[in-house]
Amino acid sequence: EIALDLENQLANLDGGYEKLTTTMSKQGEQWHREIDIVINKMKTELSEIKEKHRDILQKHLNEIKQIQSLIKETLQTIRKIEKSTEVSSTIEYSSKIREFSKFPPKVQVSLPTFIPKPIDREKLYSLFGQITPLSTATEENVLSLNQPKTSVRELLDEPELVTTIQTGHEKLRSVACLNEDRIWTSGKTNDIKCFNIKGSLLQTIKQKSGNFPNDIAVDSNGDLIYTSGATGTVNQVKNGQTEELITLPEWTPGQLCVTSTCDLLVTMYSNDKTQSKVVRYSGSTEKQTIQFDDKGKPLYSGNYNTKYITENRNHDICVADCGAGAVVVVNQDGKLRWRYTGHPSVTKNKPFQPFGITTDSQCRILTADSYNHCIHILDQNGQFLRYIDNCDLEYPYGLCVDNNDNLFVCEVCKGHVKKIKYLK
């Protein structure tokens, strides 16, 4: 399949570049048309100026001719008087010298000038368009004989509330699925709790007083992992013992997730609260940092606001940046793919501020719109599919999906976890 795909890419190479050349030629033709429009517009303006010029000169010429005519008439009258022997005509004559002493001003109307601007080729080049550099995306191909194929599952017309678990957490913020029957939960208290699907408390892990986890996750071995902002650490609970995996002296860890390759993705912000980034770890070793786009601009809002994170089945890295009011998705190389800033709605009138985020077996992305009391479901390309807004959700926050695509939603104020079925 890989060889066939490469052969197809080679076969389509010339055609692809011919399309690019055609597009550039069309752009050139469009430029010529626009330039012709500009020239014709300027010619029209010049014609209007010419007519105005003509009117000004003609007006002044008419005034001068009237004076010329009056002078001729006056001279003729004077000559008649000179030749006349009647004294009365001389007495009756009134001099016109005072009228002729004030001639109209001499008018000189200059022609307009056209000042051509110098052609800046570099600026023209940038305005005309841009050829992006080659971008090579590699996708890891893992062959697993035991991995079942994922069947296509469509969205239910009406999502169904399966059960509600009362956790007793103050400000319940995070939920992580241990398996189909058990979940871990955490809030703004120093305890992390494990419940079964019936709502029975099975285990509690306590931290030092005043320390509460920023987020929790479960690794491939079923061990609990959590971030602590108070200590600046990422911790693992294994066989009942807590150990520090990662220590961050200059950054504060926020939210985290475990990837399909068992790496850790951790969102964090600088201690001065001006920068945010995503870091990939293998164990305690830093492998990748995602912070800026191709133009050097920050991908994420530079503050301490919540930034839940998850990895999609296609290896995209999805961050719910509530401070930016956007879901930011990059590929596994850290290149920006798209941003989602909400969906127009008459009933959802509060600003979109996503909190929890998770993905399902269909590569769909689910994010919690807490202030509008709903969940947005998107496809892997950021297209809005539908809301989940019918299960009496109240301030949804943290999210997770189990292996059967059941959705678990934290209600931050009530301290409830709701299990919702949304796929057929």
Short mmCIF file of C-alpha atoms in Angstrom, two decimals:
data_model
loop_
_atom_site.label_atom_id
_atom_site.label_comp_id
_atom_site.label_asym_id
_atom_site.label_seq_id
_atom_site.Cartn_x
_atom_site.Cartn_y
_atom_site.Cartn_z
CA GLU A 1 0.00 0.00 0.00
CA ILE A 2 2.83 2.40 0.85
CA ALA A 3 4.65 1.60 -2.44
CA LEU A 4 1.42 2.06 -4.41
CA ASP A 5 0.77 5.37 -2.69
CA LEU A 6 4.28 6.62 -3.57
CA GLU A 7 3.86 5.48 -7.19
CA ASN A 8 0.56 7.37 -7.38
CA GLN A 9 2.22 10.48 -5.98
CA LEU A 10 4.96 10.23 -8.64
CA ALA A 11 2.41 9.66 -11.42
CA ASN A 12 0.44 12.73 -10.35
CA LEU A 13 3.52 14.93 -9.88
CA ASP A 14 3.54 16.63 -13.34
CA GLY A 15 -0.21 17.16 -13.27
CA GLY A 16 -0.01 18.76 -9.85
CA TYR A 17 2.69 21.20 -10.92
CA GLU A 18 0.82 21.99 -14.16
CA LYS A 19 -2.21 22.94 -12.05
CA LEU A 20 0.00 25.25 -9.99
CA THR A 21 1.35 26.86 -13.18
CA THR A 22 -2.19 27.31 -14.50
CA THR A 23 -3.25 28.90 -11.23
CA MET A 24 -0.31 31.32 -11.41
CA SER A 25 -1.18 32.19 -15.05
CA LYS A 26 -4.80 32.86 -14.05
CA GLN A 27 -3.52 35.09 -11.27
CA GLY A 28 -1.40 36.95 -13.86
CA GLU A 29 -4.40 37.40 -16.15
CA GLN A 30 -6.42 38.68 -13.23
CA TRP A 31 -3.65 41.19 -12.44
CA HIS A 32 -3.65 42.38 -16.08
CA ARG A 33 -7.41 42.86 -15.93
CA GLU A 34 -7.16 44.77 -12.68
CA ILE A 35 -4.33 46.95 -14.08
CA ASP A 36 -6.43 47.70 -17.18
CA ILE A 37 -9.32 48.67 -14.91
CA VAL A 38 -7.03 51.03 -12.96
CA ILE A 39 -5.66 52.60 -16.17
CA ASN A 40 -9.15 53.09 -17.62
CA LYS A 41 -10.32 54.61 -14.35
CA MET A 42 -7.40 57.03 -14.36
CA LYS A 43 -8.11 57.90 -18.03
CA THR A 44 -11.70 58.67 -17.07
CA GLU A 45 -10.49 60.87 -14.22
CA LEU A 46 -8.10 62.61 -16.65
CA SER A 47 -10.94 63.25 -19.11
CA GLU A 48 -13.02 64.78 -16.31
CA ILE A 49 -10.09 67.00 -15.30
CA LYS A 50 -9.61 68.02 -18.95
CA GLU A 51 -13.25 69.10 -19.23
CA LYS A 52 -12.96 71.05 -16.00
CA HIS A 53 -9.77 72.68 -17.35
CA ARG A 54 -11.58 73.60 -20.56
CA ASP A 55 -14.53 75.09 -18.63
CA ILE A 56 -12.26 77.29 -16.51
CA LEU A 57 -10.41 78.69 -19.56
CA GLN A 58 -13.63 79.19 -21.50
CA LYS A 59 -15.25 81.04 -18.61
CA HIS A 60 -12.34 83.48 -18.32
CA LEU A 61 -12.18 83.89 -22.12
CA ASN A 62 -15.86 84.81 -22.20
CA GLU A 63 -15.32 87.44 -19.51
CA ILE A 64 -12.40 88.95 -21.42
CA LYS A 65 -14.39 88.99 -24.67
CA GLN A 66 -17.22 90.85 -22.96
CA ILE A 67 -14.73 93.50 -21.82
CA GLN A 68 -13.21 93.65 -25.33
CA SER A 69 -16.67 94.23 -26.79
CA LEU A 70 -17.38 96.97 -24.25
CA ILE A 71 -14.03 98.68 -25.05
CA LYS A 72 -14.80 98.65 -28.77
CA GLU A 73 -18.24 100.15 -28.16
CA THR A 74 -16.70 102.85 -25.95
CA LEU A 75 -14.03 103.72 -28.54
CA GLN A 76 -16.67 104.00 -31.25
CA THR A 77 -18.73 106.32 -29.03
CA ILE A 78 -15.66 108.54 -28.35
CA ARG A 79 -14.84 108.80 -32.08
CA LYS A 80 -18.42 109.87 -32.81
CA ILE A 81 -18.17 112.56 -30.13
CA GLU A 82 -14.84 113.77 -31.59
CA LYS A 83 -16.42 114.17 -35.00
CA SER A 84 -19.69 115.63 -33.67
CA THR A 85 -20.33 119.41 -33.48
CA GLU A 86 -22.97 119.00 -30.81
CA VAL A 87 -21.86 119.97 -27.33
CA SER A 88 -24.62 118.00 -25.60
CA SER A 89 -23.14 114.60 -26.52
CA THR A 90 -19.82 115.61 -24.98
CA ILE A 91 -21.53 116.80 -21.80
CA GLU A 92 -23.62 113.65 -21.50
CA TYR A 93 -20.68 111.28 -22.01
CA SER A 94 -19.60 109.38 -18.86
CA SER A 95 -16.04 108.06 -18.76
CA LYS A 96 -15.53 104.26 -18.58
CA ILE A 97 -11.88 104.48 -17.47
CA ARG A 98 -12.71 103.48 -13.90
CA GLU A 99 -14.47 100.31 -15.14
CA PHE A 100 -11.58 99.39 -17.43
CA SER A 101 -8.93 99.98 -14.77
CA LYS A 102 -9.77 96.66 -13.09
CA PHE A 103 -9.24 93.88 -15.57
CA PRO A 104 -9.93 90.26 -14.60
CA PRO A 105 -6.78 88.47 -13.40
CA LYS A 106 -4.63 86.71 -15.94
CA VAL A 107 -5.35 83.01 -15.60
CA GLN A 108 -2.79 80.28 -16.19
CA VAL A 109 -4.21 76.79 -15.58
CA SER A 110 -1.45 74.17 -15.47
CA LEU A 111 -1.85 70.73 -16.94
CA PRO A 112 -2.09 67.91 -14.39
CA THR A 113 0.94 65.66 -14.06
CA PHE A 114 1.15 61.91 -13.72
CA ILE A 115 3.74 60.78 -11.19
CA PRO A 116 4.48 57.09 -11.73
CA LYS A 117 5.52 55.24 -8.63
CA PRO A 118 8.68 53.14 -8.82
CA ILE A 119 8.05 49.42 -9.23
CA ASP A 120 9.18 47.44 -6.20
CA ARG A 121 9.71 43.93 -7.54
CA GLU A 122 10.05 42.36 -4.11
CA LYS A 123 6.76 43.89 -3.00
CA LEU A 124 5.09 42.83 -6.26
CA TYR A 125 6.36 39.30 -5.70
CA SER A 126 4.88 39.14 -2.20
CA LEU A 127 1.58 40.70 -3.35
CA PHE A 128 1.24 38.35 -6.31
CA GLY A 129 1.27 35.26 -4.12
CA GLN A 130 3.58 32.85 -2.47
CA ILE A 131 4.89 29.38 -3.16
CA THR A 132 4.91 27.38 0.04
CA PRO A 133 7.93 25.18 0.70
CA LEU A 134 7.69 21.42 0.40
CA SER A 135 5.99 19.89 3.41
CA THR A 136 6.67 16.25 4.14
CA ALA A 137 4.28 14.59 6.55
CA THR A 138 5.24 11.17 7.86
CA GLU A 139 2.66 8.88 9.37
CA GLU A 140 3.82 6.04 11.54
CA ASN A 141 2.57 2.68 10.27
CA VAL A 142 2.15 0.15 13.03
CA LEU A 143 1.06 -3.38 12.11
CA SER A 144 -0.76 -5.17 14.89
CA LEU A 145 -2.23 -8.61 14.30
CA ASN A 146 -4.31 -8.33 17.45
CA GLN A 147 -5.76 -4.89 16.77
CA PRO A 148 -9.37 -5.14 15.60
CA LYS A 149 -10.58 -2.92 12.80
CA THR A 150 -12.71 -0.03 13.98
CA SER A 151 -16.23 -0.19 12.62
CA VAL A 152 -18.02 2.95 11.55
CA ARG A 153 -20.33 4.23 14.27
CA GLU A 154 -22.81 7.00 13.60
CA LEU A 155 -24.06 9.62 16.02
CA LEU A 156 -27.32 8.98 17.86
CA ASP A 157 -30.15 11.33 16.94
CA GLU A 158 -30.61 11.98 20.65
CA PRO A 159 -27.75 11.26 23.11
CA GLU A 160 -28.83 9.23 26.16
CA LEU A 161 -27.92 9.74 29.81
CA VAL A 162 -26.89 6.31 31.15
CA THR A 163 -26.00 7.08 34.77
CA THR A 164 -24.88 9.82 37.16
CA ILE A 165 -22.10 9.32 39.70
CA GLN A 166 -21.91 11.62 42.73
CA THR A 167 -18.21 12.13 43.55
CA GLY A 168 -18.40 14.58 46.45
CA HIS A 169 -15.57 16.62 44.89
CA GLU A 170 -15.46 20.36 45.32
CA LYS A 171 -15.03 21.85 41.84
CA LEU A 172 -14.87 18.51 40.00
CA ARG A 173 -12.52 19.09 37.07
CA SER A 174 -11.09 15.86 35.67
CA VAL A 175 -12.16 12.30 34.89
CA ALA A 176 -10.06 9.46 33.45
CA CYS A 177 -11.27 6.00 32.44
CA LEU A 178 -9.41 3.10 34.03
CA ASN A 179 -11.55 0.57 32.14
CA GLU A 180 -15.21 0.09 31.15
CA ASP A 181 -16.22 -0.25 34.81
CA ARG A 182 -13.97 2.18 36.71
CA ILE A 183 -13.06 5.87 36.56
CA TRP A 184 -10.64 8.17 38.40
CA THR A 185 -11.85 11.67 39.36
CA SER A 186 -10.24 14.81 40.78
CA GLY A 187 -11.21 18.36 41.68
CA LYS A 188 -10.01 21.30 43.73
CA THR A 189 -9.38 19.08 46.74
CA ASN A 190 -6.30 17.11 47.72
CA ASP A 191 -7.87 13.70 47.04
CA ILE A 192 -8.14 11.65 43.85
CA LYS A 193 -10.99 9.10 43.89
CA CYS A 194 -11.69 5.89 42.03
CA PHE A 195 -15.35 4.86 41.48
CA ASN A 196 -17.03 1.93 39.81
CA ILE A 197 -19.77 2.56 37.28
CA LYS A 198 -22.42 2.09 39.99
CA GLY A 199 -20.98 5.03 41.92
CA SER A 200 -19.29 3.09 44.72
CA LEU A 201 -16.03 4.61 46.00
CA LEU A 202 -13.25 2.04 45.61
CA GLN A 203 -10.05 3.94 46.39
CA THR A 204 -8.82 7.38 47.48
CA ILE A 205 -5.32 8.82 47.01
CA LYS A 206 -4.58 11.84 49.16
CA GLN A 207 -1.94 14.49 48.60
CA LYS A 208 -0.56 16.98 51.10
CA SER A 209 -3.11 19.46 52.42
CA GLY A 210 -3.63 22.35 50.01
CA ASN A 211 -2.22 20.45 47.01
CA PHE A 212 -4.73 19.45 44.37
CA PRO A 213 -4.07 17.85 40.99
CA ASN A 214 -4.39 19.99 37.88
CA ASP A 215 -5.28 16.91 35.83
CA ILE A 216 -5.24 13.11 35.84
CA ALA A 217 -4.68 10.35 33.28
CA VAL A 218 -4.25 6.58 33.16
CA ASP A 219 -1.33 4.95 31.33
CA SER A 220 -1.32 1.71 29.34
CA ASN A 221 -0.49 -0.28 32.50
CA GLY A 222 -3.51 1.12 34.33
CA ASP A 223 -1.36 3.30 36.60
CA LEU A 224 -2.63 6.74 37.61
CA ILE A 225 -0.65 9.80 36.49
CA TYR A 226 -1.38 13.34 37.69
CA THR A 227 0.07 16.84 37.52
CA SER A 228 0.61 19.02 40.58
CA GLY A 229 0.87 22.76 40.09
CA ALA A 230 1.85 23.32 43.71
CA THR A 231 4.99 21.15 43.42
CA GLY A 232 5.62 21.65 39.69
CA THR A 233 5.72 17.89 39.10
CA VAL A 234 4.15 15.10 37.08
CA ASN A 235 3.59 12.08 39.33
CA GLN A 236 2.80 8.39 38.90
CA VAL A 237 0.94 6.18 41.36
CA LYS A 238 2.16 2.59 40.98
CA ASN A 239 1.21 -0.20 43.38
CA GLY A 240 -0.05 2.39 45.83
CA GLN A 241 3.24 4.32 45.84
CA THR A 242 3.58 7.85 44.42
CA GLU A 243 6.77 8.81 42.60
CA GLU A 244 7.79 11.93 40.71
CA LEU A 245 8.25 11.32 36.98
CA ILE A 246 9.00 14.89 35.88
CA THR A 247 10.06 18.02 37.78
CA LEU A 248 9.62 21.46 36.19
CA PRO A 249 11.52 24.24 38.02
CA GLU A 250 10.62 27.11 35.63
CA TRP A 251 7.26 25.91 34.30
CA THR A 252 3.99 24.84 35.92
CA PRO A 253 2.38 21.66 34.56
CA GLY A 254 -1.29 21.98 33.63
CA GLN A 255 -3.15 19.18 31.88
CA LEU A 256 -1.88 15.93 30.36
CA CYS A 257 -2.74 12.84 28.33
CA VAL A 258 -1.17 9.49 27.46
CA THR A 259 -0.56 8.86 23.75
CA SER A 260 -0.98 5.67 21.70
CA THR A 261 2.82 5.19 21.87
CA CYS A 262 2.75 5.54 25.69
CA ASP A 263 4.32 9.02 25.62
CA LEU A 264 3.06 11.79 27.87
CA LEU A 265 1.81 15.10 26.45
CA VAL A 266 1.79 17.86 29.07
CA THR A 267 0.51 21.43 28.73
CA MET A 268 2.38 23.95 30.87
CA TYR A 269 2.85 27.66 31.44
CA SER A 270 5.92 29.66 32.44
CA ASN A 271 6.20 30.82 36.02
CA ASP A 272 5.74 34.45 34.91
CA LYS A 273 2.49 33.35 33.21
CA THR A 274 3.42 34.82 29.80
CA GLN A 275 4.07 31.64 27.79
CA SER A 276 2.38 28.28 27.22
CA LYS A 277 3.55 25.15 25.45
CA VAL A 278 3.03 21.42 24.99
CA VAL A 279 5.88 19.04 25.78
CA ARG A 280 6.10 15.36 24.84
CA TYR A 281 7.88 13.02 27.27
CA SER A 282 9.01 9.46 26.99
CA GLY A 283 9.16 8.49 30.63
CA SER A 284 10.94 11.51 32.13
CA THR A 285 12.84 12.37 28.92
CA GLU A 286 11.70 15.40 26.92
CA LYS A 287 11.24 14.45 23.25
CA GLN A 288 9.35 17.36 21.65
CA THR A 289 8.23 20.92 22.38
CA ILE A 290 5.25 22.50 20.61
CA GLN A 291 4.93 26.24 21.17
CA PHE A 292 5.07 28.29 17.94
CA ASP A 293 3.65 28.08 14.42
CA ASP A 294 5.65 28.36 11.16
CA LYS A 295 5.63 32.17 11.43
CA GLY A 296 7.00 32.16 14.96
CA LYS A 297 3.69 33.13 16.55
CA PRO A 298 2.50 31.37 19.74
CA LEU A 299 0.08 28.52 19.12
CA TYR A 300 -1.49 28.85 22.56
CA SER A 301 -2.54 31.77 24.77
CA GLY A 302 0.26 32.84 27.08
CA ASN A 303 -1.42 32.52 30.45
CA TYR A 304 -2.24 30.06 33.21
CA ASN A 305 -5.75 29.30 31.94
CA THR A 306 -6.78 25.66 31.61
CA LYS A 307 -5.55 23.87 28.49
CA TYR A 308 -6.86 20.29 28.41
CA ILE A 309 -5.13 18.06 25.89
CA THR A 310 -5.75 14.78 24.06
CA GLU A 311 -4.29 12.79 21.18
CA ASN A 312 -6.59 11.78 18.32
CA ARG A 313 -6.46 8.38 16.59
CA ASN A 314 -4.73 10.03 13.58
CA HIS A 315 -1.99 11.25 16.00
CA ASP A 316 -3.17 14.89 15.90
CA ILE A 317 -2.64 16.75 19.17
CA CYS A 318 -5.77 18.60 20.28
CA VAL A 319 -5.71 21.36 22.91
CA ALA A 320 -8.77 23.12 24.34
CA ASP A 321 -7.36 26.61 24.95
CA CYS A 322 -10.10 28.29 26.97
CA GLY A 323 -8.07 31.51 27.29
CA ALA A 324 -8.01 31.83 23.49
CA GLY A 325 -11.58 30.59 23.05
CA ALA A 326 -10.37 27.96 20.60
CA VAL A 327 -9.60 24.31 20.04
CA VAL A 328 -6.07 24.23 18.57
CA VAL A 329 -5.06 21.12 16.61
CA VAL A 330 -1.54 20.34 15.36
CA ASN A 331 -0.22 17.20 13.69
CA GLN A 332 2.25 14.89 15.41
CA ASP A 333 5.13 17.05 14.12
CA GLY A 334 3.65 20.11 15.84
CA LYS A 335 2.47 21.84 12.64
CA LEU A 336 -0.80 23.76 12.98
CA ARG A 337 -3.68 22.03 11.18
CA TRP A 338 -6.69 24.10 12.23
CA ARG A 339 -8.42 26.14 14.92
CA TYR A 340 -12.06 25.86 15.94
CA THR A 341 -13.61 28.92 17.62
CA GLY A 342 -17.18 27.79 18.08
CA HIS A 343 -20.34 27.32 16.05
CA PRO A 344 -22.96 30.05 15.38
CA SER A 345 -26.05 29.41 17.47
CA VAL A 346 -29.11 31.37 18.56
CA THR A 347 -29.39 29.55 21.89
CA LYS A 348 -25.65 29.31 22.72
CA ASN A 349 -25.04 33.01 23.33
CA LYS A 350 -22.11 32.92 25.78
CA PRO A 351 -18.54 33.22 24.39
CA PHE A 352 -17.03 29.85 23.42
CA GLN A 353 -14.48 28.84 26.05
CA PRO A 354 -13.60 25.14 25.72
CA PHE A 355 -12.46 23.22 28.79
CA GLY A 356 -12.32 19.41 28.68
CA ILE A 357 -11.45 17.64 25.42
CA THR A 358 -11.39 14.00 24.30
CA THR A 359 -11.61 11.89 21.13
CA ASP A 360 -13.38 8.67 20.17
CA SER A 361 -12.75 5.64 17.94
CA GLN A 362 -14.08 7.55 14.91
CA CYS A 363 -11.47 10.34 15.29
CA ARG A 364 -14.24 12.69 16.38
CA ILE A 365 -13.30 15.40 18.86
CA LEU A 366 -15.54 16.29 21.81
CA THR A 367 -15.00 19.48 23.81
CA ALA A 368 -16.86 20.96 26.78
CA ASP A 369 -18.46 24.38 26.29
CA SER A 370 -19.00 24.96 29.99
CA TYR A 371 -20.72 28.36 29.97
CA ASN A 372 -23.20 27.26 27.30
CA HIS A 373 -23.83 23.94 29.15
CA CYS A 374 -23.12 21.67 26.18
CA ILE A 375 -20.57 19.51 24.35
CA HIS A 376 -19.40 20.27 20.80
CA ILE A 377 -18.68 17.28 18.54
CA LEU A 378 -16.27 17.92 15.63
CA ASP A 379 -14.81 15.73 12.92
CA GLN A 380 -11.03 15.28 12.64
CA ASN A 381 -10.82 18.29 10.31
CA GLY A 382 -12.54 20.68 12.68
CA GLN A 383 -15.99 20.63 11.09
CA PHE A 384 -18.86 21.01 13.55
CA LEU A 385 -21.15 17.95 13.63
CA ARG A 386 -23.59 18.54 16.49
CA TYR A 387 -24.11 19.52 20.14
CA ILE A 388 -24.80 17.31 23.13
CA ASP A 389 -27.10 19.61 25.08
CA ASN A 390 -30.02 17.45 26.16
CA CYS A 391 -28.78 15.51 29.20
CA ASP A 392 -29.38 18.32 31.73
CA LEU A 393 -25.70 19.21 31.53
CA GLU A 394 -24.66 21.98 33.88
CA TYR A 395 -21.20 23.52 33.48
CA PRO A 396 -19.51 20.49 31.83
CA TYR A 397 -15.76 20.47 32.39
CA GLY A 398 -13.43 17.47 32.16
CA LEU A 399 -14.20 14.72 29.62
CA CYS A 400 -13.08 11.21 28.75
CA VAL A 401 -14.27 8.38 26.50
CA ASP A 402 -13.91 4.68 27.35
CA ASN A 403 -13.07 1.87 24.92
CA ASN A 404 -16.74 1.48 24.02
CA ASP A 405 -17.11 5.17 23.14
CA ASN A 406 -19.15 6.01 26.21
CA LEU A 407 -18.65 9.64 27.19
CA PHE A 408 -17.96 10.66 30.81
CA VAL A 409 -18.61 14.32 31.66
CA CYS A 410 -17.63 16.21 34.84
CA GLU A 411 -20.11 18.78 36.11
CA VAL A 412 -17.74 21.16 37.85
CA CYS A 413 -20.16 22.80 40.28
CA LYS A 414 -22.35 19.82 41.18
CA GLY A 415 -19.48 17.33 41.52
CA HIS A 416 -21.31 14.79 39.31
CA VAL A 417 -19.90 12.58 36.54
CA LYS A 418 -22.45 11.76 33.86
CA LYS A 419 -22.08 8.76 31.59
CA ILE A 420 -23.61 9.52 28.17
CA LYS A 421 -24.19 7.27 25.17
CA TYR A 422 -23.98 9.32 21.94
CA LEU A 423 -23.07 6.71 19.26
CA LYS A 424 -25.27 4.05 17.68
#
